[in-house]
XYZ file of N, CA, C and O in Angstrom:
784
model
N 90.209 88.070 12.336
C 88.878 88.508 12.681
C 88.015 87.296 12.974
O 88.064 86.295 12.269
N 87.211 87.375 14.008
C 86.356 86.277 14.416
C 85.089 86.180 13.600
O 84.843 86.983 12.700
N 84.252 85.204 13.926
C 82.987 85.031 13.208
C 82.087 86.250 13.391
O 82.162 86.963 14.393
N 81.205 86.452 12.407
C 80.249 87.549 12.457
C 78.897 86.983 12.056
O 78.795 86.168 11.134
N 77.865 87.373 12.759
C 76.531 86.836 12.476
C 75.927 87.523 11.255
O 76.337 88.614 10.861
N 74.926 86.876 10.695
C 74.200 87.447 9.571
C 73.553 88.767 9.946
O 73.508 89.704 9.145
N 73.048 88.853 11.178
C 72.424 90.089 11.643
C 73.444 91.228 11.708
O 73.154 92.363 11.325
N 74.646 90.920 12.185
C 75.694 91.939 12.268
C 76.106 92.425 10.871
O 76.309 93.623 10.665
N 76.205 91.495 9.921
C 76.547 91.878 8.539
C 75.448 92.771 7.978
O 75.724 93.821 7.380
N 74.194 92.377 8.176
C 73.056 93.152 7.665
C 73.057 94.561 8.261
O 72.846 95.548 7.557
N 73.328 94.655 9.559
C 73.355 95.956 10.235
C 74.457 96.850 9.667
O 74.245 98.021 9.377
N 75.660 96.284 9.479
C 76.778 97.069 8.941
C 76.498 97.576 7.532
O 76.983 98.623 7.124
N 75.722 96.804 6.755
C 75.418 97.180 5.374
C 74.081 97.914 5.232
O 73.673 98.239 4.121
N 73.396 98.119 6.353
C 72.077 98.758 6.364
C 71.089 98.016 5.470
O 70.364 98.602 4.668
N 71.102 96.693 5.598
C 70.185 95.829 4.856
C 69.462 94.921 5.826
O 69.850 94.805 6.996
N 68.437 94.239 5.323
C 67.765 93.252 6.179
C 68.473 91.911 6.030
O 69.136 91.642 5.027
N 68.318 91.080 7.023
C 68.913 89.730 6.991
C 68.345 88.950 5.810
O 69.066 88.228 5.131
N 67.059 89.110 5.529
C 66.418 88.406 4.420
C 67.026 88.815 3.071
O 67.178 87.982 2.181
N 67.404 90.072 2.932
C 68.015 90.554 1.691
C 69.376 89.897 1.475
O 69.754 89.569 0.351
N 70.110 89.699 2.560
C 71.458 89.124 2.471
C 71.489 87.610 2.344
O 72.479 87.055 1.873
N 70.424 86.942 2.751
C 70.425 85.479 2.829
C 70.889 84.808 1.520
O 71.775 83.943 1.568
N 70.378 85.186 0.336
C 70.844 84.512 -0.890
C 72.333 84.753 -1.163
O 73.045 83.846 -1.599
N 72.803 85.976 -0.888
C 74.223 86.281 -1.124
C 75.118 85.478 -0.178
O 76.162 84.966 -0.600
N 74.720 85.379 1.061
C 75.509 84.604 2.021
C 75.509 83.123 1.639
O 76.534 82.434 1.790
N 74.376 82.651 1.135
C 74.301 81.249 0.702
C 75.266 80.990 -0.458
O 75.986 79.984 -0.473
N 75.309 81.911 -1.423
C 76.215 81.758 -2.576
C 77.666 81.796 -2.121
O 78.488 80.978 -2.545
N 78.012 82.744 -1.252
C 79.393 82.839 -0.770
C 79.790 81.601 0.033
O 80.946 81.167 -0.014
N 78.830 81.015 0.737
C 79.106 79.800 1.506
C 79.272 78.605 0.566
O 80.212 77.823 0.706
N 78.369 78.482 -0.423
C 78.465 77.370 -1.378
C 79.737 77.460 -2.218
O 80.310 76.444 -2.586
N 80.182 78.667 -2.515
C 81.388 78.831 -3.335
C 82.656 78.503 -2.553
O 83.706 78.283 -3.138
N 82.561 78.490 -1.231
C 83.727 78.171 -0.420
C 84.464 79.382 0.121
O 85.451 79.249 0.838
N 83.991 80.596 -0.213
C 84.652 81.803 0.300
C 84.332 82.047 1.769
O 85.161 82.562 2.514
N 83.110 81.708 2.161
C 82.701 81.837 3.569
C 82.400 80.463 4.133
O 81.998 79.563 3.406
N 82.580 80.349 5.429
C 82.115 79.165 6.144
C 81.103 79.645 7.161
O 81.196 80.768 7.662
N 80.123 78.818 7.433
C 79.064 79.184 8.372
C 78.959 78.123 9.447
O 79.001 76.929 9.149
N 78.819 78.597 10.690
C 78.607 77.679 11.810
C 77.337 78.110 12.534
O 77.194 79.295 12.883
N 76.412 77.179 12.725
C 75.169 77.533 13.417
C 75.451 78.146 14.789
O 76.338 77.707 15.507
N 74.715 79.180 15.117
C 74.784 79.912 16.394
C 76.152 80.536 16.650
O 76.450 80.970 17.747
N 77.044 80.534 15.645
C 78.347 81.186 15.781
C 78.427 82.331 14.794
O 78.722 83.457 15.158
N 78.186 82.021 13.526
C 78.209 83.051 12.499
C 79.036 82.661 11.297
O 79.388 81.496 11.110
N 79.346 83.670 10.495
C 80.103 83.491 9.258
C 81.545 83.937 9.473
O 81.807 84.858 10.230
N 82.451 83.275 8.764
C 83.842 83.710 8.788
C 84.499 83.336 7.459
O 84.037 82.434 6.756
N 85.561 84.081 7.132
C 86.272 83.841 5.883
C 86.929 82.471 5.943
O 87.556 82.109 6.939
N 86.789 81.707 4.874
C 87.319 80.338 4.842
C 88.831 80.300 4.666
O 89.448 79.252 4.849
N 89.421 81.424 4.279
C 90.856 81.446 4.005
C 91.153 81.203 2.536
O 92.300 81.263 2.107
N 90.098 80.914 1.769
C 90.276 80.684 0.330
C 89.967 81.970 -0.413
O 89.120 82.747 -0.004
N 90.644 82.158 -1.521
C 90.425 83.327 -2.352
C 89.843 82.879 -3.680
O 89.996 81.712 -4.064
N 89.176 83.777 -4.401
C 88.503 83.372 -5.650
C 89.405 82.620 -6.628
O 88.976 81.625 -7.199
N 90.650 83.049 -6.797
C 91.519 82.358 -7.754
C 91.817 80.927 -7.312
O 91.974 80.036 -8.130
N 91.872 80.684 -6.002
C 92.104 79.332 -5.504
C 90.895 78.438 -5.790
O 91.044 77.265 -6.119
N 89.709 79.013 -5.667
C 88.484 78.252 -5.917
C 88.374 77.905 -7.393
O 88.032 76.785 -7.761
N 88.716 78.851 -8.262
C 88.683 78.597 -9.712
C 89.718 77.522 -10.056
O 89.431 76.598 -10.823
N 90.915 77.622 -9.490
C 91.964 76.630 -9.757
C 91.507 75.239 -9.325
O 91.703 74.259 -10.056
N 90.868 75.142 -8.167
C 90.384 73.849 -7.687
C 89.327 73.289 -8.630
O 89.318 72.099 -8.921
N 88.443 74.154 -9.113
C 87.397 73.727 -10.052
C 88.028 73.179 -11.332
O 87.659 72.108 -11.812
N 88.986 73.909 -11.890
C 89.632 73.478 -13.131
C 90.372 72.161 -12.919
O 90.326 71.270 -13.758
N 91.027 72.019 -11.780
C 91.770 70.794 -11.502
C 90.842 69.610 -11.245
O 91.243 68.469 -11.392
N 89.577 69.874 -10.900
C 88.629 68.778 -10.657
C 87.946 68.307 -11.940
O 87.390 67.218 -11.973
N 87.990 69.116 -13.005
C 87.378 68.717 -14.275
C 88.248 67.688 -14.982
O 89.473 67.795 -14.968
N 87.603 66.729 -15.608
C 88.336 65.680 -16.304
C 88.245 65.871 -17.813
O 87.292 66.479 -18.314
N 89.207 65.330 -18.511
C 89.216 65.390 -19.974
C 87.897 64.848 -20.525
O 87.355 65.381 -21.491
N 87.347 63.815 -19.885
C 86.072 63.237 -20.334
C 84.956 64.279 -20.362
O 84.034 64.184 -21.171
N 85.055 65.308 -19.496
C 84.008 66.326 -19.410
C 83.993 67.283 -20.597
O 82.969 67.894 -20.882
N 85.123 67.429 -21.297
C 85.183 68.456 -22.347
C 85.725 67.963 -23.685
O 85.797 68.731 -24.633
N 86.095 66.698 -23.777
C 86.681 66.183 -25.022
C 85.683 66.276 -26.166
O 84.474 66.355 -25.953
N 86.200 66.259 -27.387
C 85.341 66.276 -28.562
C 85.618 65.045 -29.421
O 86.452 64.208 -29.080
N 84.908 64.954 -30.531
C 85.018 63.807 -31.424
C 86.365 63.841 -32.146
O 86.753 64.879 -32.681
N 87.083 62.718 -32.189
C 88.372 62.703 -32.880
C 88.180 62.638 -34.399
O 87.228 62.037 -34.881
N 89.088 63.248 -35.118
C 89.112 63.142 -36.573
C 90.305 62.255 -36.904
O 91.451 62.615 -36.621
N 90.014 61.083 -37.464
C 91.053 60.092 -37.710
C 91.158 59.759 -39.193
O 90.189 59.895 -39.942
N 92.357 59.344 -39.583
C 92.611 58.843 -40.927
C 93.460 57.584 -40.807
O 94.120 57.367 -39.797
N 93.439 56.793 -41.862
C 94.255 55.588 -41.919
C 95.694 55.955 -42.266
O 95.941 56.959 -42.934
N 96.620 55.112 -41.867
C 98.035 55.331 -42.184
C 98.270 55.284 -43.702
O 99.204 55.874 -44.214
N 97.373 54.611 -44.411
C 97.506 54.500 -45.868
C 96.902 55.700 -46.595
O 97.056 55.836 -47.795
N 96.237 56.567 -45.868
C 95.640 57.773 -46.444
C 96.733 58.622 -47.100
O 97.834 58.739 -46.558
N 96.426 59.195 -48.250
C 97.426 60.040 -48.917
C 97.504 61.394 -48.224
O 96.560 61.828 -47.562
N 98.617 62.070 -48.400
C 98.792 63.415 -47.855
C 97.713 64.332 -48.429
O 97.132 65.149 -47.716
N 97.402 64.158 -49.727
C 96.361 64.967 -50.367
C 95.023 64.783 -49.641
O 94.346 65.759 -49.302
N 94.640 63.520 -49.393
C 93.371 63.247 -48.709
C 93.382 63.775 -47.270
O 92.360 64.216 -46.750
N 94.543 63.750 -46.641
C 94.669 64.296 -45.284
C 94.437 65.801 -45.288
O 93.749 66.339 -44.413
N 95.007 66.489 -46.288
C 94.801 67.937 -46.412
C 93.313 68.232 -46.598
O 92.750 69.121 -45.949
N 92.657 67.479 -47.470
C 91.229 67.668 -47.727
C 90.417 67.397 -46.448
O 89.527 68.177 -46.093
N 90.734 66.330 -45.747
C 90.034 65.999 -44.496
C 90.210 67.100 -43.464
O 89.250 67.514 -42.805
N 91.433 67.587 -43.326
C 91.708 68.654 -42.365
C 90.893 69.901 -42.702
O 90.329 70.546 -41.811
N 90.789 70.213 -43.973
C 90.035 71.382 -44.419
C 88.537 71.185 -44.179
O 87.864 72.051 -43.606
N 88.006 70.039 -44.579
C 86.566 69.770 -44.440
C 86.152 69.719 -42.969
O 85.109 70.243 -42.582
N 86.968 69.090 -42.146
C 86.638 68.935 -40.722
C 87.015 70.161 -39.892
O 86.676 70.241 -38.716
N 87.752 71.101 -40.487
C 88.165 72.332 -39.824
C 88.938 72.058 -38.533
O 88.613 72.554 -37.462
N 89.967 71.214 -38.650
C 90.841 70.887 -37.522
C 92.288 71.139 -37.929
O 92.601 71.225 -39.109
N 93.151 71.214 -36.945
C 94.561 71.441 -37.218
C 95.412 70.214 -37.004
O 96.611 70.218 -37.279
N 94.794 69.133 -36.512
C 95.526 67.904 -36.225
C 94.654 66.704 -36.571
O 93.467 66.687 -36.238
N 95.252 65.733 -37.226
C 94.567 64.471 -37.526
C 95.267 63.361 -36.755
O 96.490 63.368 -36.616
N 94.489 62.406 -36.295
C 95.056 61.250 -35.609
C 95.058 60.085 -36.593
O 94.047 59.789 -37.230
N 96.203 59.458 -36.716
C 96.369 58.360 -37.659
C 96.185 57.058 -36.886
O 96.829 56.840 -35.859
N 95.280 56.216 -37.398
C 94.966 54.964 -36.699
C 95.191 53.773 -37.610
O 95.120 53.874 -38.830
N 95.453 52.654 -36.964
C 95.522 51.396 -37.711
C 94.240 50.625 -37.422
O 93.331 51.139 -36.751
N 94.179 49.410 -37.894
C 92.989 48.586 -37.717
C 92.571 48.529 -36.249
O 93.406 48.436 -35.362
N 91.279 48.646 -36.009
C 90.759 48.628 -34.642
C 90.757 50.000 -33.981
O 90.435 50.118 -32.808
N 91.122 51.030 -34.727
C 91.108 52.387 -34.190
C 92.246 52.693 -33.233
O 92.168 53.628 -32.445
N 93.319 51.893 -33.315
C 94.454 52.103 -32.410
C 95.366 53.201 -32.952
O 95.680 53.243 -34.142
N 95.796 54.055 -32.043
C 96.642 55.199 -32.398
C 97.970 54.734 -32.973
O 98.685 53.944 -32.372
N 98.274 55.261 -34.146
C 99.511 54.935 -34.839
C 100.405 56.167 -34.928
O 101.623 56.079 -34.922
N 99.769 57.360 -35.013
C 100.542 58.582 -35.134
C 99.648 59.806 -35.186
O 98.429 59.717 -35.081
N 100.295 60.954 -35.335
C 99.604 62.240 -35.400
C 100.191 63.025 -36.560
O 101.400 62.976 -36.806
N 99.324 63.754 -37.253
C 99.800 64.612 -38.333
C 99.197 65.996 -38.145
O 98.004 66.135 -37.903
N 100.056 67.002 -38.186
C 99.628 68.377 -37.927
C 99.620 69.191 -39.220
O 100.118 68.750 -40.249
N 99.073 70.389 -39.119
C 99.105 71.323 -40.248
C 100.535 71.559 -40.716
O 100.812 71.617 -41.902
N 101.437 71.715 -39.749
C 102.843 71.972 -40.081
C 103.436 70.815 -40.872
O 104.178 71.024 -41.833
N 103.120 69.575 -40.453
C 103.620 68.397 -41.171
C 103.144 68.429 -42.619
O 103.926 68.179 -43.544
N 101.872 68.721 -42.810
C 101.306 68.731 -44.157
C 101.867 69.881 -44.988
O 102.143 69.717 -46.176
N 102.052 71.030 -44.361
C 102.597 72.182 -45.077
C 104.019 71.901 -45.554
O 104.368 72.150 -46.718
N 104.858 71.353 -44.664
C 106.235 71.020 -45.046
C 106.252 70.041 -46.214
O 107.048 70.179 -47.138
N 105.371 69.056 -46.172
C 105.341 68.032 -47.213
C 104.867 68.598 -48.550
O 105.453 68.311 -49.591
N 103.819 69.416 -48.504
C 103.290 69.964 -49.760
C 104.263 70.959 -50.392
O 104.305 71.086 -51.611
N 105.039 71.647 -49.577
C 106.024 72.588 -50.120
C 107.261 71.877 -50.664
O 108.053 72.475 -51.377
N 107.410 70.599 -50.323
C 108.591 69.833 -50.744
C 108.545 69.376 -52.185
O 109.511 68.792 -52.675
N 107.432 69.594 -52.876
C 107.358 69.233 -54.293
C 107.114 67.761 -54.566
O 107.249 67.299 -55.688
N 106.736 66.991 -53.540
C 106.454 65.566 -53.742
C 105.035 65.387 -54.274
O 104.194 66.275 -54.144
N 104.745 64.228 -54.824
C 103.406 63.924 -55.330
C 102.533 63.547 -54.130
O 102.540 62.397 -53.681
N 101.802 64.516 -53.614
C 101.050 64.301 -52.367
C 99.837 63.388 -52.560
O 99.270 62.920 -51.582
N 99.463 63.110 -53.796
C 98.346 62.183 -54.016
C 98.795 60.739 -53.878
O 97.968 59.856 -53.648
N 100.084 60.495 -53.973
C 100.610 59.128 -53.853
C 101.350 58.895 -52.534
O 101.567 57.760 -52.135
N 101.726 59.960 -51.858
C 102.511 59.850 -50.625
C 101.583 59.576 -49.431
O 100.695 60.368 -49.134
N 101.783 58.437 -48.731
C 100.931 58.144 -47.571
C 101.339 58.989 -46.349
O 102.512 59.325 -46.185
N 100.346 59.317 -45.503
C 100.636 60.127 -44.316
C 101.576 59.409 -43.359
O 102.273 60.055 -42.581
N 101.637 58.100 -43.443
C 102.538 57.330 -42.591
C 103.986 57.728 -42.752
O 104.794 57.534 -41.846
N 104.326 58.316 -43.898
C 105.703 58.733 -44.153
C 106.035 60.037 -43.432
O 107.183 60.271 -43.061
N 105.036 60.889 -43.210
C 105.313 62.220 -42.652
C 104.784 62.435 -41.231
O 105.087 63.449 -40.616
N 104.033 61.494 -40.697
C 103.431 61.681 -39.366
C 104.455 61.468 -38.248
O 105.508 60.869 -38.444
N 104.097 61.937 -37.067
C 104.847 61.616 -35.855
C 104.308 60.280 -35.369
O 103.100 60.122 -35.171
N 105.190 59.309 -35.192
C 104.770 57.939 -34.858
C 104.794 57.663 -33.356
O 105.541 58.278 -32.615
N 103.975 56.702 -32.978
C 104.056 56.154 -31.629
C 105.434 55.520 -31.493
O 105.921 54.974 -32.466
N 106.098 55.587 -30.397
C 105.670 56.077 -29.087
C 105.978 57.558 -28.852
O 105.927 58.020 -27.717
N 106.273 58.292 -29.901
C 106.627 59.702 -29.750
C 105.418 60.633 -29.742
O 105.584 61.847 -29.848
N 104.227 60.075 -29.637
C 103.007 60.875 -29.649
C 102.575 61.156 -28.211
O 102.462 60.242 -27.393
N 102.332 62.413 -27.953
C 101.812 62.839 -26.660
C 100.299 62.611 -26.668
O 99.640 62.934 -27.653
N 99.740 62.046 -25.597
C 98.299 61.808 -25.552
C 97.770 62.021 -24.147
O 98.531 62.229 -23.199
N 96.465 61.980 -24.020
C 95.801 62.110 -22.728
C 94.774 60.988 -22.618
O 94.574 60.226 -23.569
N 94.139 60.892 -21.467
C 93.083 59.897 -21.278
C 91.906 60.559 -20.558
O 92.044 61.658 -20.010
N 90.770 59.914 -20.559
C 89.539 60.532 -20.069
C 89.593 60.901 -18.594
O 88.939 61.849 -18.176
N 90.376 60.195 -17.799
C 90.417 60.452 -16.360
C 91.508 61.443 -15.955
O 91.668 61.734 -14.769
N 92.251 61.964 -16.920
C 93.267 62.967 -16.608
C 92.570 64.309 -16.372
O 91.543 64.598 -16.977
N 93.130 65.129 -15.510
C 92.520 66.436 -15.262
C 92.705 67.340 -16.482
O 93.704 67.222 -17.198
N 91.737 68.201 -16.713
C 91.825 69.165 -17.816
C 93.074 70.022 -17.631
O 93.776 70.318 -18.589
N 93.343 70.401 -16.394
C 94.521 71.232 -16.126
C 95.797 70.536 -16.589
O 96.630 71.132 -17.252
N 95.947 69.266 -16.247
C 97.143 68.515 -16.608
C 97.268 68.385 -18.131
O 98.356 68.540 -18.692
N 96.158 68.101 -18.799
C 96.181 67.979 -20.263
C 96.492 69.327 -20.913
O 97.252 69.388 -21.889
N 95.930 70.411 -20.378
C 96.208 71.752 -20.917
C 97.686 72.087 -20.734
O 98.307 72.698 -21.605
N 98.254 71.664 -19.621
C 99.681 71.877 -19.365
C 100.509 71.189 -20.459
O 101.484 71.741 -20.952
N 100.110 69.979 -20.856
C 100.814 69.260 -21.924
C 100.733 70.041 -23.239
O 101.729 70.160 -23.962
N 99.533 70.555 -23.564
C 99.368 71.320 -24.803
C 100.312 72.516 -24.849
O 100.985 72.741 -25.853
N 100.351 73.259 -23.757
C 101.166 74.476 -23.710
C 102.655 74.150 -23.657
O 103.457 74.726 -24.397
N 103.038 73.234 -22.811
C 104.451 72.894 -22.628
C 105.072 72.322 -23.899
O 106.207 72.650 -24.244
N 104.317 71.487 -24.604
C 104.858 70.829 -25.793
C 104.478 71.543 -27.095
O 104.824 71.068 -28.179
N 103.766 72.667 -26.949
C 103.386 73.504 -28.090
C 102.714 72.718 -29.203
O 103.110 72.759 -30.373
N 101.665 71.971 -28.817
C 100.840 71.249 -29.791
C 99.414 71.790 -29.717
O 99.008 72.372 -28.712
N 98.675 71.598 -30.807
C 97.313 72.127 -30.878
C 96.260 71.189 -30.309
O 95.200 71.623 -29.885
N 96.542 69.882 -30.340
C 95.545 68.911 -29.883
C 96.231 67.641 -29.408
O 97.335 67.308 -29.854
N 95.535 66.950 -28.517
C 96.003 65.657 -28.011
C 94.947 64.600 -28.314
O 93.751 64.855 -28.115
N 95.366 63.417 -28.748
C 94.389 62.342 -28.845
C 94.014 61.888 -27.425
O 94.879 61.799 -26.549
N 92.734 61.645 -27.232
C 92.265 61.074 -25.965
C 92.176 59.573 -26.211
O 91.512 59.138 -27.156
N 92.872 58.804 -25.400
C 92.978 57.368 -25.664
C 92.519 56.522 -24.476
O 92.419 57.000 -23.349
N 92.251 55.271 -24.818
C 91.949 54.250 -23.815
C 92.919 53.097 -24.058
O 93.077 52.638 -25.192
N 93.594 52.649 -23.011
C 94.571 51.561 -23.134
C 93.843 50.253 -23.457
O 92.820 49.941 -22.839
N 94.386 49.530 -24.435
C 93.803 48.261 -24.864
C 94.919 47.221 -24.905
O 95.957 47.446 -25.542
N 94.707 46.095 -24.244
C 95.705 45.025 -24.262
C 95.686 44.341 -25.625
O 94.629 44.049 -26.170
N 96.875 44.131 -26.175
C 97.023 43.481 -27.481
C 97.257 41.984 -27.284
O 97.718 41.552 -26.223
N 96.958 41.173 -28.308
C 97.169 39.725 -28.197
C 98.608 39.343 -27.837
O 98.833 38.341 -27.164
N 99.579 40.174 -28.264
C 100.980 39.858 -27.960
C 101.403 40.331 -26.564
O 102.565 40.221 -26.185
N 100.452 40.876 -25.790
C 100.744 41.334 -24.429
C 101.132 42.796 -24.324
O 101.240 43.333 -23.226
N 101.363 43.450 -25.449
C 101.714 44.876 -25.420
C 100.446 45.717 -25.269
O 99.337 45.214 -25.386
N 100.645 46.999 -25.018
C 99.523 47.916 -24.892
C 99.313 48.668 -26.194
O 100.264 49.127 -26.821
N 98.063 48.790 -26.583
C 97.677 49.644 -27.693
C 96.817 50.759 -27.120
O 96.376 50.682 -25.966
N 96.584 51.786 -27.901
C 95.798 52.912 -27.417
C 94.708 53.243 -28.425
O 94.989 53.713 -29.520
N 93.466 52.962 -28.032
C 92.323 53.255 -28.881
C 91.978 54.738 -28.770
O 91.883 55.281 -27.669
N 91.793 55.406 -29.900
C 91.454 56.822 -29.909
C 89.953 56.961 -29.612
O 89.124 56.447 -30.352
N 89.629 57.662 -28.509
C 88.228 57.834 -28.105
C 87.794 59.304 -28.088
O 86.651 59.613 -27.778
N 88.712 60.210 -28.413
C 88.359 61.626 -28.424
C 89.548 62.489 -28.767
O 90.629 61.984 -29.092
N 89.313 63.797 -28.710
C 90.388 64.764 -28.946
C 90.252 65.869 -27.916
O 89.144 66.223 -27.521
N 91.371 66.389 -27.492
C 91.385 67.547 -26.610
C 92.250 68.596 -27.297
O 93.427 68.358 -27.541
N 91.634 69.719 -27.624
C 92.340 70.754 -28.365
C 92.328 72.069 -27.600
O 91.618 72.226 -26.607
N 93.084 73.019 -28.119
C 93.073 74.359 -27.533
C 91.676 74.958 -27.618
O 91.283 75.739 -26.748
N 90.905 74.578 -28.625
C 89.527 75.052 -28.748
C 88.676 74.534 -27.590
O 87.866 75.277 -27.030
N 88.844 73.255 -27.212
C 88.110 72.717 -26.059
C 88.428 73.506 -24.792
O 87.538 73.818 -24.003
N 89.700 73.832 -24.611
C 90.133 74.575 -23.423
C 89.543 75.989 -23.454
O 89.046 76.492 -22.440
N 89.578 76.628 -24.617
C 89.030 77.979 -24.736
C 87.533 77.972 -24.478
O 87.005 78.851 -23.783
N 86.825 76.977 -25.012
C 85.371 76.865 -24.786
C 85.086 76.708 -23.288
O 84.171 77.336 -22.752
N 85.880 75.880 -22.600
C 85.722 75.702 -21.157
C 85.931 77.027 -20.432
O 85.166 77.392 -19.540
N 86.970 77.752 -20.813
C 87.285 79.042 -20.201
C 86.092 80.009 -20.342
O 85.695 80.664 -19.392
N 85.500 80.058 -21.534
C 84.342 80.928 -21.782
C 83.158 80.489 -20.934
O 82.466 81.302 -20.316
N 82.897 79.182 -20.876
C 81.767 78.668 -20.082
C 81.950 78.969 -18.599
O 81.002 79.335 -17.911
N 83.178 78.811 -18.103
C 83.438 79.147 -16.688
C 83.224 80.634 -16.453
O 82.682 81.031 -15.418
N 83.623 81.458 -17.416
C 83.420 82.899 -17.305
C 81.956 83.291 -17.306
O 81.551 84.293 -16.706
N 81.124 82.478 -17.982
C 79.681 82.724 -18.001
C 78.987 82.161 -16.769
O 77.799 82.323 -16.585
N 79.759 81.466 -15.935
C 79.186 80.890 -14.727
C 78.597 79.521 -14.924
O 77.884 79.005 -14.078
N 78.900 78.869 -16.046
C 78.359 77.524 -16.326
C 79.265 76.448 -15.767
O 80.425 76.614 -15.622
């Protein structure tokens, strides 16, 4: 189908051109319609789900990340359980001096350890955490879509958001600068649904 003018659309809908102007502007800004002066409006070939997908893929982790909850590797399992409860999170990021990522500890890790009958007040989280380099992480410039894919594919609740830091020995360290969780993704989904 070829282009159609605003007047033709208004006539077909039994409305005035002025009544349609805001709706046509929204459809044009959203990318569903394209407009050419003195030619008219035509479908852009994009569908609503494609526009939503493009929007999600354009958002960066930096746009939705939250504050990380970190503990030291020397922290006891007991203190980790208390921190997880007080902060109301399901994952803690374990850091060494300088805030560099050392590991991750999840609810499951803590549950397995506490059920094992060990003295959790003396046992450091470093013994039960998942250590680097086996920790999955994201960075601020990664797309939200890509980070969400990691969460779902690897069945984890949260990812540390990191920034690469060069170490004196020439190796790379990763400073924890945020967290990306399923809650962040759900909040984004709700905000997009509200039109925000």
